[in-house]
Amino acid sequence: MRTRPFGRLGHEVSELALGTWGLSGDGYGPVAEAEVDRVLDRALELGITLFETADVYGRGAMEKKLGARLAGASVRIVTKIGTLRAEASDGPEPAADKRFDPASLGRAFEASRERLGRDKLDVVLLHNPSEQVLRDRDAAYFLQQLVTEGKLEAWGVSAGSHDVAHRAIALGADVVELAYNPFASRDLHRLSDELAVAPTALLARSVLAHGLLTGHWGPERVFEEGDHRALRWKPNELRHRLRQLDALRPLVGGEVLSLRAAALRFALANALVTSVVLGPRRVRQLDELVREAGPGPRYLPDTALADLSTRLKRYGIAP
Ligand SMILES: NC(=O)c1ccc[n+]([C@@H]2O[C@H](COP(=O)([O-])OP(=O)(O)OC[C@H]3O[C@@H](n4cnc5c(N)ncnc54)[C@H](OP(=O)(O)O)[C@@H]3O)[C@@H](O)[C@H]2O)c1
């Protein structure tokens, strides 16, 4: 497992991180507890040293699980606070049920500390705050204070838009998390100049566009109840998105064996990305992703990337 420097913190983390939203059962439907345990154990075996979660995933159950299963392992856990209950989609829109006032954040932080079983937490992010929350500064200041007091190693923001991420970087966030894939790359690309000079670590999530970019789905794919994708794409929209995958097919070739590998390597190929937050729901999926990340730079041939934006435009994608 290759590693990259974790922003200003000075230590290295694995360039692949394990995200746990899918494993929690929220968002994509239930996962058997034994499989969750196997995925976590396998992630450790494979050398993953960064785990990503949120206090609301499984209503706290995922933090508890990570606290117990990873106890004693030399890994970092990123958690997120500021949401009172799980959102249907964990999407980019800040939901109404958000609490970023210092009193609520204080209670959430203590609850996370308890569930994770650690006196000092590694990384805490504000979970999809609005831009206004960051303009007000109280929430960011609250987390900064925890760092100053030694209760927290690093703070940051999981951002649903360019503007939120931009403001987080300006406030000196240690870590910013953002969606990044060939169909949704504009936010990160617009932040490139800032990120190149800021000591902010960048976590790239949703690198498979929630599974769409694997290219495994047929046009009639139906999502079960409880799967956020049923709300995200109506059948017509899904068929349209699937046709747009043709824009990515030229990335496949040589040692890039599949669309899934191409999408994963697209994120890894960006040197501004500290770690790619994977979302496997089974051990098999995790193994495939780690294998397909490949042996390291170059992740994708420059020639394959060079005309990607033209091709995306041709397919009506404004990434
Ligand atoms: N606001 C936030 O902070 C935020 C928002 C979203 C996500 N995240 C974090 O980022 C992680 C990843 O995000 P995401 O769920 O949006 O991710 P994603 O990586 O784009 O998609 C995950 C989905 O892709 C499919 N998949 C995964 N590995 C596969 C494989 N090897 N082969 C085929 N299909 C595969 C699975 O769907 P199937 O069920 O179809 O197999 C899985 O549910 C989450 O777990 C979460 O921890 C954070």
mmCIF file of C-alpha atoms and ligand atoms in Angstrom:
data_model
loop_
_atom_site.group_PDB
_atom_site.id
_atom_site.type_symbol
_atom_site.label_atom_id
_atom_site.label_comp_id
_atom_site.label_asym_id
_atom_site.label_seq_id
_atom_site.Cartn_x
_atom_site.Cartn_y
_atom_site.Cartn_z
ATOM 1 C CA MET A 1 0.000 0.000 0.000
ATOM 2 C CA ARG A 2 1.487 3.322 -1.040
ATOM 3 C CA THR A 3 1.301 6.293 1.301
ATOM 4 C CA ARG A 4 1.125 10.064 0.929
ATOM 5 C CA PRO A 5 1.877 12.866 3.421
ATOM 6 C CA PHE A 6 -1.164 13.806 5.501
ATOM 7 C CA GLY A 7 -1.149 17.559 4.972
ATOM 8 C CA ARG A 8 0.482 19.600 7.685
ATOM 9 C CA LEU A 9 0.366 16.717 10.159
ATOM 10 C CA GLY A 10 3.679 15.430 8.907
ATOM 11 C CA HIS A 11 2.941 11.714 8.913
ATOM 12 C CA GLU A 12 1.962 9.452 6.052
ATOM 13 C CA VAL A 13 -1.384 7.794 5.444
ATOM 14 C CA SER A 14 -2.376 5.150 2.924
ATOM 15 C CA GLU A 15 -3.415 6.602 -0.414
ATOM 16 C CA LEU A 16 -6.537 4.429 -0.179
ATOM 17 C CA ALA A 17 -8.798 5.025 2.818
ATOM 18 C CA LEU A 18 -11.786 2.965 3.885
ATOM 19 C CA GLY A 19 -15.070 4.895 3.981
ATOM 20 C CA THR A 20 -17.822 3.290 6.022
ATOM 21 C CA TRP A 21 -21.097 4.868 4.904
ATOM 22 C CA GLY A 22 -21.910 1.904 2.659
ATOM 23 C CA LEU A 23 -20.877 -0.569 5.346
ATOM 24 C CA SER A 24 -23.088 1.136 7.909
ATOM 25 C CA GLY A 25 -26.251 0.103 6.042
ATOM 26 C CA ASP A 26 -27.304 3.729 5.625
ATOM 27 C CA GLY A 27 -27.439 4.872 2.063
ATOM 28 C CA TYR A 28 -27.150 1.567 0.202
ATOM 29 C CA GLY A 29 -29.087 -0.923 2.326
ATOM 30 C CA PRO A 30 -28.043 -3.454 4.954
ATOM 31 C CA VAL A 31 -24.706 -5.276 5.170
ATOM 32 C CA ALA A 32 -24.307 -8.329 7.422
ATOM 33 C CA GLU A 33 -22.279 -7.546 10.510
ATOM 34 C CA ALA A 34 -19.859 -10.416 9.846
ATOM 35 C CA GLU A 35 -19.109 -8.936 6.410
ATOM 36 C CA VAL A 36 -18.500 -5.509 7.949
ATOM 37 C CA ASP A 37 -15.979 -7.107 10.312
ATOM 38 C CA ARG A 38 -14.300 -8.953 7.457
ATOM 39 C CA VAL A 39 -13.983 -5.762 5.397
ATOM 40 C CA LEU A 40 -12.403 -3.912 8.325
ATOM 41 C CA ASP A 41 -9.973 -6.754 9.038
ATOM 42 C CA ARG A 42 -9.085 -7.035 5.360
ATOM 43 C CA ALA A 43 -8.477 -3.292 5.135
ATOM 44 C CA LEU A 44 -5.953 -3.584 7.951
ATOM 45 C CA GLU A 45 -4.309 -6.580 6.296
ATOM 46 C CA LEU A 46 -3.996 -4.653 3.045
ATOM 47 C CA GLY A 47 -2.213 -1.805 4.802
ATOM 48 C CA ILE A 48 -4.994 0.774 4.900
ATOM 49 C CA THR A 49 -4.187 3.236 7.672
ATOM 50 C CA LEU A 50 -6.999 5.762 7.225
ATOM 51 C CA PHE A 51 -10.643 5.032 8.064
ATOM 52 C CA GLU A 52 -13.487 7.445 7.437
ATOM 53 C CA THR A 53 -16.841 7.528 9.206
ATOM 54 C CA ALA A 54 -19.441 9.868 10.745
ATOM 55 C CA ASP A 55 -21.284 9.958 14.032
ATOM 56 C CA VAL A 56 -24.589 9.370 12.227
ATOM 57 C CA TYR A 57 -23.499 6.304 10.224
ATOM 58 C CA GLY A 58 -25.594 3.517 11.707
ATOM 59 C CA ARG A 59 -26.679 6.063 14.348
ATOM 60 C CA GLY A 60 -23.303 5.791 16.062
ATOM 61 C CA ALA A 61 -22.880 2.051 15.524
ATOM 62 C CA MET A 62 -20.116 2.496 12.934
ATOM 63 C CA GLU A 63 -18.011 4.664 15.229
ATOM 64 C CA LYS A 64 -18.452 2.070 17.968
ATOM 65 C CA LYS A 65 -17.459 -0.697 15.594
ATOM 66 C CA LEU A 66 -14.333 1.153 14.442
ATOM 67 C CA GLY A 67 -13.401 2.007 18.008
ATOM 68 C CA ALA A 68 -13.527 -1.658 19.003
ATOM 69 C CA ARG A 69 -12.216 -3.319 15.833
ATOM 70 C CA LEU A 70 -9.317 -0.925 15.251
ATOM 71 C CA ALA A 71 -8.278 -0.581 18.895
ATOM 72 C CA GLY A 72 -4.504 -0.797 19.145
ATOM 73 C CA ALA A 73 -3.986 -0.602 15.363
ATOM 74 C CA SER A 74 -1.713 2.109 14.081
ATOM 75 C CA VAL A 75 -4.372 3.872 12.017
ATOM 76 C CA ARG A 76 -6.106 7.255 11.869
ATOM 77 C CA ILE A 77 -9.880 7.608 12.086
ATOM 78 C CA VAL A 78 -11.637 10.533 10.438
ATOM 79 C CA THR A 79 -15.120 11.156 11.801
ATOM 80 C CA LYS A 80 -17.709 13.807 11.029
ATOM 81 C CA ILE A 81 -20.136 15.655 13.262
ATOM 82 C CA GLY A 82 -22.911 18.213 12.839
ATOM 83 C CA THR A 83 -25.781 16.034 11.610
ATOM 84 C CA LEU A 84 -28.531 14.981 13.964
ATOM 85 C CA ARG A 85 -29.771 12.009 11.989
ATOM 86 C CA ALA A 86 -28.660 10.184 8.857
ATOM 87 C CA GLU A 87 -29.643 11.860 5.606
ATOM 88 C CA ALA A 88 -31.287 9.849 2.880
ATOM 89 C CA SER A 89 -28.523 10.529 0.427
ATOM 90 C CA ASP A 90 -25.595 12.080 2.268
ATOM 91 C CA GLY A 91 -25.624 14.303 -0.784
ATOM 92 C CA PRO A 92 -24.248 17.723 -1.448
ATOM 93 C CA GLU A 93 -27.210 19.710 -0.161
ATOM 94 C CA PRO A 94 -26.944 20.658 3.487
ATOM 95 C CA ALA A 95 -30.018 19.106 5.111
ATOM 96 C CA ALA A 96 -32.204 20.922 7.572
ATOM 97 C CA ASP A 97 -31.277 18.597 10.362
ATOM 98 C CA LYS A 98 -27.847 20.075 10.921
ATOM 99 C CA ARG A 99 -26.479 21.499 14.158
ATOM 100 C CA PHE A 100 -23.234 23.378 13.997
ATOM 101 C CA ASP A 101 -23.603 25.589 17.054
ATOM 102 C CA PRO A 102 -20.770 25.063 19.543
ATOM 103 C CA ALA A 103 -23.005 23.512 22.234
ATOM 104 C CA SER A 104 -24.327 20.849 19.838
ATOM 105 C CA LEU A 105 -20.866 20.230 18.399
ATOM 106 C CA GLY A 106 -19.511 19.870 21.938
ATOM 107 C CA ARG A 107 -22.074 17.182 22.751
ATOM 108 C CA ALA A 108 -21.438 15.422 19.447
ATOM 109 C CA PHE A 109 -17.674 15.495 19.963
ATOM 110 C CA GLU A 110 -17.933 13.957 23.435
ATOM 111 C CA ALA A 111 -20.294 11.267 22.138
ATOM 112 C CA SER A 112 -17.877 10.409 19.311
ATOM 113 C CA ARG A 113 -14.993 10.286 21.758
ATOM 114 C CA GLU A 114 -16.946 7.872 23.910
ATOM 115 C CA ARG A 115 -17.936 5.606 21.001
ATOM 116 C CA LEU A 116 -14.484 5.570 19.442
ATOM 117 C CA GLY A 117 -12.991 4.870 22.871
ATOM 118 C CA ARG A 118 -10.187 7.379 22.494
ATOM 119 C CA ASP A 119 -9.244 10.318 24.706
ATOM 120 C CA LYS A 120 -7.897 12.245 21.771
ATOM 121 C CA LEU A 121 -9.543 12.018 18.375
ATOM 122 C CA ASP A 122 -7.507 11.973 15.163
ATOM 123 C CA VAL A 123 -9.580 13.990 12.699
ATOM 124 C CA VAL A 124 -13.040 15.547 13.075
ATOM 125 C CA LEU A 125 -14.781 17.166 10.104
ATOM 126 C CA LEU A 126 -17.892 19.337 9.988
ATOM 127 C CA HIS A 127 -20.331 17.148 8.069
ATOM 128 C CA ASN A 128 -21.594 19.029 4.991
ATOM 129 C CA PRO A 129 -21.992 22.501 6.518
ATOM 130 C CA SER A 130 -23.455 25.330 4.453
ATOM 131 C CA GLU A 131 -21.181 28.134 3.348
ATOM 132 C CA GLN A 132 -22.919 30.371 5.880
ATOM 133 C CA VAL A 133 -21.856 28.077 8.740
ATOM 134 C CA LEU A 134 -18.244 28.632 7.734
ATOM 135 C CA ARG A 135 -18.772 32.359 7.230
ATOM 136 C CA ASP A 136 -19.991 32.534 10.838
ATOM 137 C CA ARG A 137 -16.730 30.906 11.937
ATOM 138 C CA ASP A 138 -18.079 29.602 15.293
ATOM 139 C CA ALA A 139 -18.101 25.959 14.224
ATOM 140 C CA ALA A 140 -14.613 26.083 12.740
ATOM 141 C CA TYR A 141 -13.341 27.982 15.757
ATOM 142 C CA PHE A 142 -14.854 25.372 18.053
ATOM 143 C CA LEU A 143 -12.916 22.554 16.370
ATOM 144 C CA GLN A 144 -9.737 24.653 16.240
ATOM 145 C CA GLN A 145 -10.043 25.131 19.994
ATOM 146 C CA LEU A 146 -10.225 21.368 20.509
ATOM 147 C CA VAL A 147 -6.964 21.059 18.578
ATOM 148 C CA THR A 148 -5.384 23.772 20.713
ATOM 149 C CA GLU A 149 -6.567 22.011 23.877
ATOM 150 C CA GLY A 150 -4.991 18.739 22.697
ATOM 151 C CA LYS A 151 -8.290 16.863 22.464
ATOM 152 C CA LEU A 152 -8.092 16.581 18.701
ATOM 153 C CA GLU A 153 -5.206 16.167 16.283
ATOM 154 C CA ALA A 154 -6.763 17.782 13.214
ATOM 155 C CA TRP A 155 -9.994 19.435 12.101
ATOM 156 C CA GLY A 156 -11.638 19.963 8.782
ATOM 157 C CA VAL A 157 -14.728 20.039 6.625
ATOM 158 C CA SER A 158 -16.531 17.517 4.480
ATOM 159 C CA ALA A 159 -17.680 19.844 1.724
ATOM 160 C CA GLY A 160 -20.620 19.494 -0.629
ATOM 161 C CA SER A 161 -19.524 22.276 -2.959
ATOM 162 C CA HIS A 162 -16.577 24.269 -4.207
ATOM 163 C CA ASP A 163 -17.588 27.323 -2.177
ATOM 164 C CA VAL A 164 -17.674 25.418 1.101
ATOM 165 C CA ALA A 165 -14.316 23.760 0.410
ATOM 166 C CA HIS A 166 -12.814 27.098 -0.620
ATOM 167 C CA ARG A 167 -13.908 28.698 2.638
ATOM 168 C CA ALA A 168 -12.628 25.741 4.675
ATOM 169 C CA ILE A 169 -9.186 26.035 3.092
ATOM 170 C CA ALA A 170 -9.192 29.779 3.761
ATOM 171 C CA LEU A 171 -10.014 29.074 7.418
ATOM 172 C CA GLY A 172 -6.965 26.815 7.638
ATOM 173 C CA ALA A 173 -8.726 23.455 7.725
ATOM 174 C CA ASP A 174 -6.252 20.600 8.133
ATOM 175 C CA VAL A 175 -8.425 18.264 6.064
ATOM 176 C CA VAL A 176 -11.076 18.783 3.394
ATOM 177 C CA GLU A 177 -13.191 15.972 1.964
ATOM 178 C CA LEU A 178 -14.826 16.380 -1.447
ATOM 179 C CA ALA A 179 -16.491 14.291 -4.156
ATOM 180 C CA TYR A 180 -14.106 13.714 -7.056
ATOM 181 C CA ASN A 181 -14.543 11.557 -10.126
ATOM 182 C CA PRO A 182 -14.440 12.041 -13.905
ATOM 183 C CA PHE A 183 -18.113 13.090 -13.916
ATOM 184 C CA ALA A 184 -17.659 15.468 -10.963
ATOM 185 C CA SER A 185 -14.201 16.956 -11.040
ATOM 186 C CA ARG A 186 -14.820 20.661 -11.415
ATOM 187 C CA ASP A 187 -14.906 21.549 -7.700
ATOM 188 C CA LEU A 188 -11.509 20.067 -7.037
ATOM 189 C CA HIS A 189 -9.997 21.392 -10.242
ATOM 190 C CA ARG A 190 -11.164 24.903 -9.354
ATOM 191 C CA LEU A 191 -9.429 24.543 -5.985
ATOM 192 C CA SER A 192 -6.134 23.373 -7.469
ATOM 193 C CA ASP A 193 -4.217 26.629 -7.067
ATOM 194 C CA GLU A 194 -5.307 26.998 -3.438
ATOM 195 C CA LEU A 195 -4.595 23.388 -2.580
ATOM 196 C CA ALA A 196 -1.171 23.515 -4.188
ATOM 197 C CA VAL A 197 -0.007 26.049 -1.591
ATOM 198 C CA ALA A 198 -2.199 25.189 1.427
ATOM 199 C CA PRO A 199 -1.103 22.503 3.891
ATOM 200 C CA THR A 200 -4.592 21.006 3.676
ATOM 201 C CA ALA A 201 -4.972 17.264 3.179
ATOM 202 C CA LEU A 202 -7.580 16.390 0.546
ATOM 203 C CA LEU A 203 -9.761 13.304 0.847
ATOM 204 C CA ALA A 204 -11.470 12.375 -2.436
ATOM 205 C CA ARG A 205 -14.770 10.533 -2.037
ATOM 206 C CA SER A 206 -17.418 9.049 -4.340
ATOM 207 C CA VAL A 207 -14.727 8.216 -6.872
ATOM 208 C CA LEU A 208 -17.048 5.656 -8.500
ATOM 209 C CA ALA A 209 -20.003 8.114 -8.537
ATOM 210 C CA HIS A 210 -21.790 5.749 -6.130
ATOM 211 C CA GLY A 211 -21.036 2.746 -8.326
ATOM 212 C CA LEU A 212 -22.161 4.248 -11.654
ATOM 213 C CA LEU A 213 -18.603 4.435 -12.986
ATOM 214 C CA THR A 214 -17.978 0.715 -12.545
ATOM 215 C CA GLY A 215 -19.908 0.258 -15.786
ATOM 216 C CA HIS A 216 -21.439 -2.888 -14.325
ATOM 217 C CA TRP A 217 -25.049 -1.814 -14.490
ATOM 218 C CA GLY A 218 -27.533 -2.512 -17.227
ATOM 219 C CA PRO A 219 -30.057 0.155 -18.272
ATOM 220 C CA GLU A 220 -32.819 -1.531 -16.291
ATOM 221 C CA ARG A 221 -30.920 -1.538 -12.997
ATOM 222 C CA VAL A 222 -33.354 -1.124 -10.116
ATOM 223 C CA PHE A 223 -32.236 -0.043 -6.675
ATOM 224 C CA GLU A 224 -33.752 -1.541 -3.549
ATOM 225 C CA GLU A 225 -35.673 0.493 -1.041
ATOM 226 C CA GLY A 226 -33.224 2.142 1.327
ATOM 227 C CA ASP A 227 -30.657 2.616 -1.445
ATOM 228 C CA HIS A 228 -30.066 6.351 -1.968
ATOM 229 C CA ARG A 229 -29.482 5.742 -5.676
ATOM 230 C CA ALA A 230 -33.201 5.091 -6.161
ATOM 231 C CA LEU A 231 -33.775 8.742 -5.244
ATOM 232 C CA ARG A 232 -30.729 10.073 -7.068
ATOM 233 C CA TRP A 233 -31.490 8.731 -10.554
ATOM 234 C CA LYS A 234 -34.921 8.237 -12.094
ATOM 235 C CA PRO A 235 -34.841 5.452 -14.762
ATOM 236 C CA ASN A 236 -34.442 7.875 -17.695
ATOM 237 C CA GLU A 237 -31.706 9.805 -15.990
ATOM 238 C CA LEU A 238 -29.878 6.579 -15.156
ATOM 239 C CA ARG A 239 -30.020 5.388 -18.775
ATOM 240 C CA HIS A 240 -28.642 8.757 -19.868
ATOM 241 C CA ARG A 241 -25.795 8.573 -17.343
ATOM 242 C CA LEU A 242 -24.960 5.027 -18.451
ATOM 243 C CA ARG A 243 -24.681 6.141 -22.091
ATOM 244 C CA GLN A 244 -22.288 8.879 -20.982
ATOM 245 C CA LEU A 245 -19.888 6.214 -19.707
ATOM 246 C CA ASP A 246 -18.752 5.879 -23.329
ATOM 247 C CA ALA A 247 -16.793 9.089 -22.764
ATOM 248 C CA LEU A 248 -14.563 7.177 -20.349
ATOM 249 C CA ARG A 249 -14.033 3.967 -22.315
ATOM 250 C CA PRO A 250 -10.855 5.196 -24.049
ATOM 251 C CA LEU A 251 -9.244 5.331 -20.577
ATOM 252 C CA VAL A 252 -9.423 1.533 -20.468
ATOM 253 C CA GLY A 253 -6.481 -0.256 -22.010
ATOM 254 C CA GLY A 254 -3.065 -1.654 -21.173
ATOM 255 C CA GLU A 255 -2.936 -2.317 -17.454
ATOM 256 C CA VAL A 256 -6.132 -0.301 -16.864
ATOM 257 C CA LEU A 257 -8.432 -3.257 -17.166
ATOM 258 C CA SER A 258 -11.860 -1.777 -16.496
ATOM 259 C CA LEU A 259 -13.894 1.397 -16.157
ATOM 260 C CA ARG A 260 -13.773 0.894 -12.400
ATOM 261 C CA ALA A 261 -9.960 0.874 -12.508
ATOM 262 C CA ALA A 262 -9.974 3.965 -14.727
ATOM 263 C CA ALA A 263 -12.231 5.893 -12.342
ATOM 264 C CA LEU A 264 -10.150 4.945 -9.318
ATOM 265 C CA ARG A 265 -6.893 5.792 -11.050
ATOM 266 C CA PHE A 266 -8.348 9.117 -12.258
ATOM 267 C CA ALA A 267 -8.594 10.192 -8.602
ATOM 268 C CA LEU A 268 -5.231 8.737 -7.631
ATOM 269 C CA ALA A 269 -3.527 10.434 -10.577
ATOM 270 C CA ASN A 270 -4.245 13.841 -9.039
ATOM 271 C CA ALA A 271 -1.260 14.663 -6.841
ATOM 272 C CA LEU A 272 -3.403 17.081 -4.792
ATOM 273 C CA VAL A 273 -5.369 14.104 -3.462
ATOM 274 C CA THR A 274 -4.009 12.801 -0.182
ATOM 275 C CA SER A 275 -6.184 9.721 0.017
ATOM 276 C CA VAL A 276 -9.075 8.237 -1.946
ATOM 277 C CA VAL A 277 -11.975 7.249 0.307
ATOM 278 C CA LEU A 278 -13.224 3.907 -0.999
ATOM 279 C CA GLY A 279 -16.770 2.720 -0.351
ATOM 280 C CA PRO A 280 -16.735 -1.087 -0.706
ATOM 281 C CA ARG A 281 -19.560 -3.050 0.874
ATOM 282 C CA ARG A 282 -17.946 -6.458 0.550
ATOM 283 C CA VAL A 283 -14.439 -7.883 0.911
ATOM 284 C CA ARG A 284 -14.441 -8.820 -2.759
ATOM 285 C CA GLN A 285 -15.072 -5.198 -3.738
ATOM 286 C CA LEU A 286 -12.284 -3.953 -1.484
ATOM 287 C CA ASP A 287 -9.844 -6.481 -2.932
ATOM 288 C CA GLU A 288 -10.762 -5.480 -6.483
ATOM 289 C CA LEU A 289 -10.260 -1.803 -5.768
ATOM 290 C CA VAL A 290 -6.902 -2.231 -4.058
ATOM 291 C CA ARG A 291 -5.684 -4.526 -6.836
ATOM 292 C CA GLU A 292 -6.904 -2.209 -9.601
ATOM 293 C CA ALA A 293 -5.306 0.887 -8.105
ATOM 294 C CA GLY A 294 -2.221 -0.578 -9.741
ATOM 295 C CA PRO A 295 1.442 -0.417 -8.908
ATOM 296 C CA GLY A 296 1.568 3.381 -8.644
ATOM 297 C CA PRO A 297 2.283 6.445 -10.753
ATOM 298 C CA ARG A 298 1.538 6.808 -13.503
ATOM 299 C CA TYR A 299 -1.937 5.668 -12.712
ATOM 300 C CA LEU A 300 -3.234 6.607 -16.148
ATOM 301 C CA PRO A 301 -1.266 7.397 -19.288
ATOM 302 C CA ASP A 302 -1.044 11.160 -19.900
ATOM 303 C CA THR A 303 -2.356 10.616 -23.398
ATOM 304 C CA ALA A 304 -5.547 9.063 -22.016
ATOM 305 C CA LEU A 305 -6.150 12.051 -19.753
ATOM 306 C CA ALA A 306 -5.201 14.706 -22.284
ATOM 307 C CA ASP A 307 -8.400 14.717 -24.319
ATOM 308 C CA LEU A 308 -10.747 13.625 -21.530
ATOM 309 C CA SER A 309 -12.368 17.012 -20.983
ATOM 310 C CA THR A 310 -13.124 17.362 -24.702
ATOM 311 C CA ARG A 311 -14.671 13.905 -24.731
ATOM 312 C CA LEU A 312 -16.733 14.612 -21.625
ATOM 313 C CA LYS A 313 -18.081 17.790 -23.212
ATOM 314 C CA ARG A 314 -18.975 15.863 -26.340
ATOM 315 C CA TYR A 315 -21.124 13.582 -24.187
ATOM 316 C CA GLY A 316 -22.798 16.528 -22.506
ATOM 317 C CA ILE A 317 -20.919 16.191 -19.237
ATOM 318 C CA ALA A 318 -19.883 19.380 -17.523
ATOM 319 C CA PRO A 319 -17.806 17.713 -14.842
HETATM 320 N N1 LIG B 1 -20.627 13.927 2.955
HETATM 321 C C1 LIG B 1 -19.674 13.042 3.135
HETATM 322 O O1 LIG B 1 -18.792 13.238 3.931
HETATM 323 C C2 LIG B 1 -19.671 11.780 2.331
HETATM 324 C C3 LIG B 1 -20.605 11.602 1.280
HETATM 325 C C4 LIG B 1 -20.548 10.417 0.544
HETATM 326 C C5 LIG B 1 -19.602 9.448 0.863
HETATM 327 N N2 LIG B 1 -18.729 9.650 1.899
HETATM 328 C C6 LIG B 1 -17.738 8.606 2.262
HETATM 329 O O2 LIG B 1 -17.070 8.142 1.107
HETATM 330 C C7 LIG B 1 -17.252 6.724 0.980
HETATM 331 C C8 LIG B 1 -17.388 6.388 -0.490
HETATM 332 O O3 LIG B 1 -18.411 7.193 -1.054
HETATM 333 P P1 LIG B 1 -19.609 6.659 -1.961
HETATM 334 O O4 LIG B 1 -20.399 5.644 -1.237
HETATM 335 O O5 LIG B 1 -20.295 7.862 -2.476
HETATM 336 O O6 LIG B 1 -18.792 5.943 -3.040
HETATM 337 P P2 LIG B 1 -18.323 5.303 -4.309
HETATM 338 O O7 LIG B 1 -17.010 4.745 -3.954
HETATM 339 O O8 LIG B 1 -18.442 6.231 -5.458
HETATM 340 O O9 LIG B 1 -19.433 4.160 -4.526
HETATM 341 C C9 LIG B 1 -19.646 3.151 -3.598
HETATM 342 C C10 LIG B 1 -20.505 2.092 -4.254
HETATM 343 O O10 LIG B 1 -19.819 1.574 -5.375
HETATM 344 C C11 LIG B 1 -20.041 0.187 -5.478
HETATM 345 N N3 LIG B 1 -18.729 -0.476 -5.435
HETATM 346 C C12 LIG B 1 -17.732 -0.318 -4.546
HETATM 347 N N4 LIG B 1 -16.690 -1.105 -4.837
HETATM 348 C C13 LIG B 1 -17.056 -1.779 -5.957
HETATM 349 C C14 LIG B 1 -16.417 -2.755 -6.744
HETATM 350 N N5 LIG B 1 -15.186 -3.191 -6.457
HETATM 351 N N6 LIG B 1 -17.057 -3.241 -7.829
HETATM 352 C C15 LIG B 1 -18.300 -2.789 -8.148
HETATM 353 N N7 LIG B 1 -18.969 -1.886 -7.413
HETATM 354 C C16 LIG B 1 -18.342 -1.379 -6.335
HETATM 355 C C17 LIG B 1 -20.903 -0.238 -4.310
HETATM 356 O O11 LIG B 1 -22.230 -0.277 -4.800
HETATM 357 P P3 LIG B 1 -23.081 -1.627 -4.985
HETATM 358 O O12 LIG B 1 -23.930 -1.651 -3.781
HETATM 359 O O13 LIG B 1 -23.825 -1.341 -6.265
HETATM 360 O O14 LIG B 1 -22.148 -2.781 -5.108
HETATM 361 C C18 LIG B 1 -20.745 0.896 -3.330
HETATM 362 O O15 LIG B 1 -21.863 1.107 -2.533
HETATM 363 C C19 LIG B 1 -18.519 6.409 1.798
HETATM 364 O O16 LIG B 1 -18.490 5.086 2.288
HETATM 365 C C20 LIG B 1 -18.453 7.429 2.909
HETATM 366 O O17 LIG B 1 -17.714 6.911 3.983
HETATM 367 C C21 LIG B 1 -18.748 10.791 2.625
#
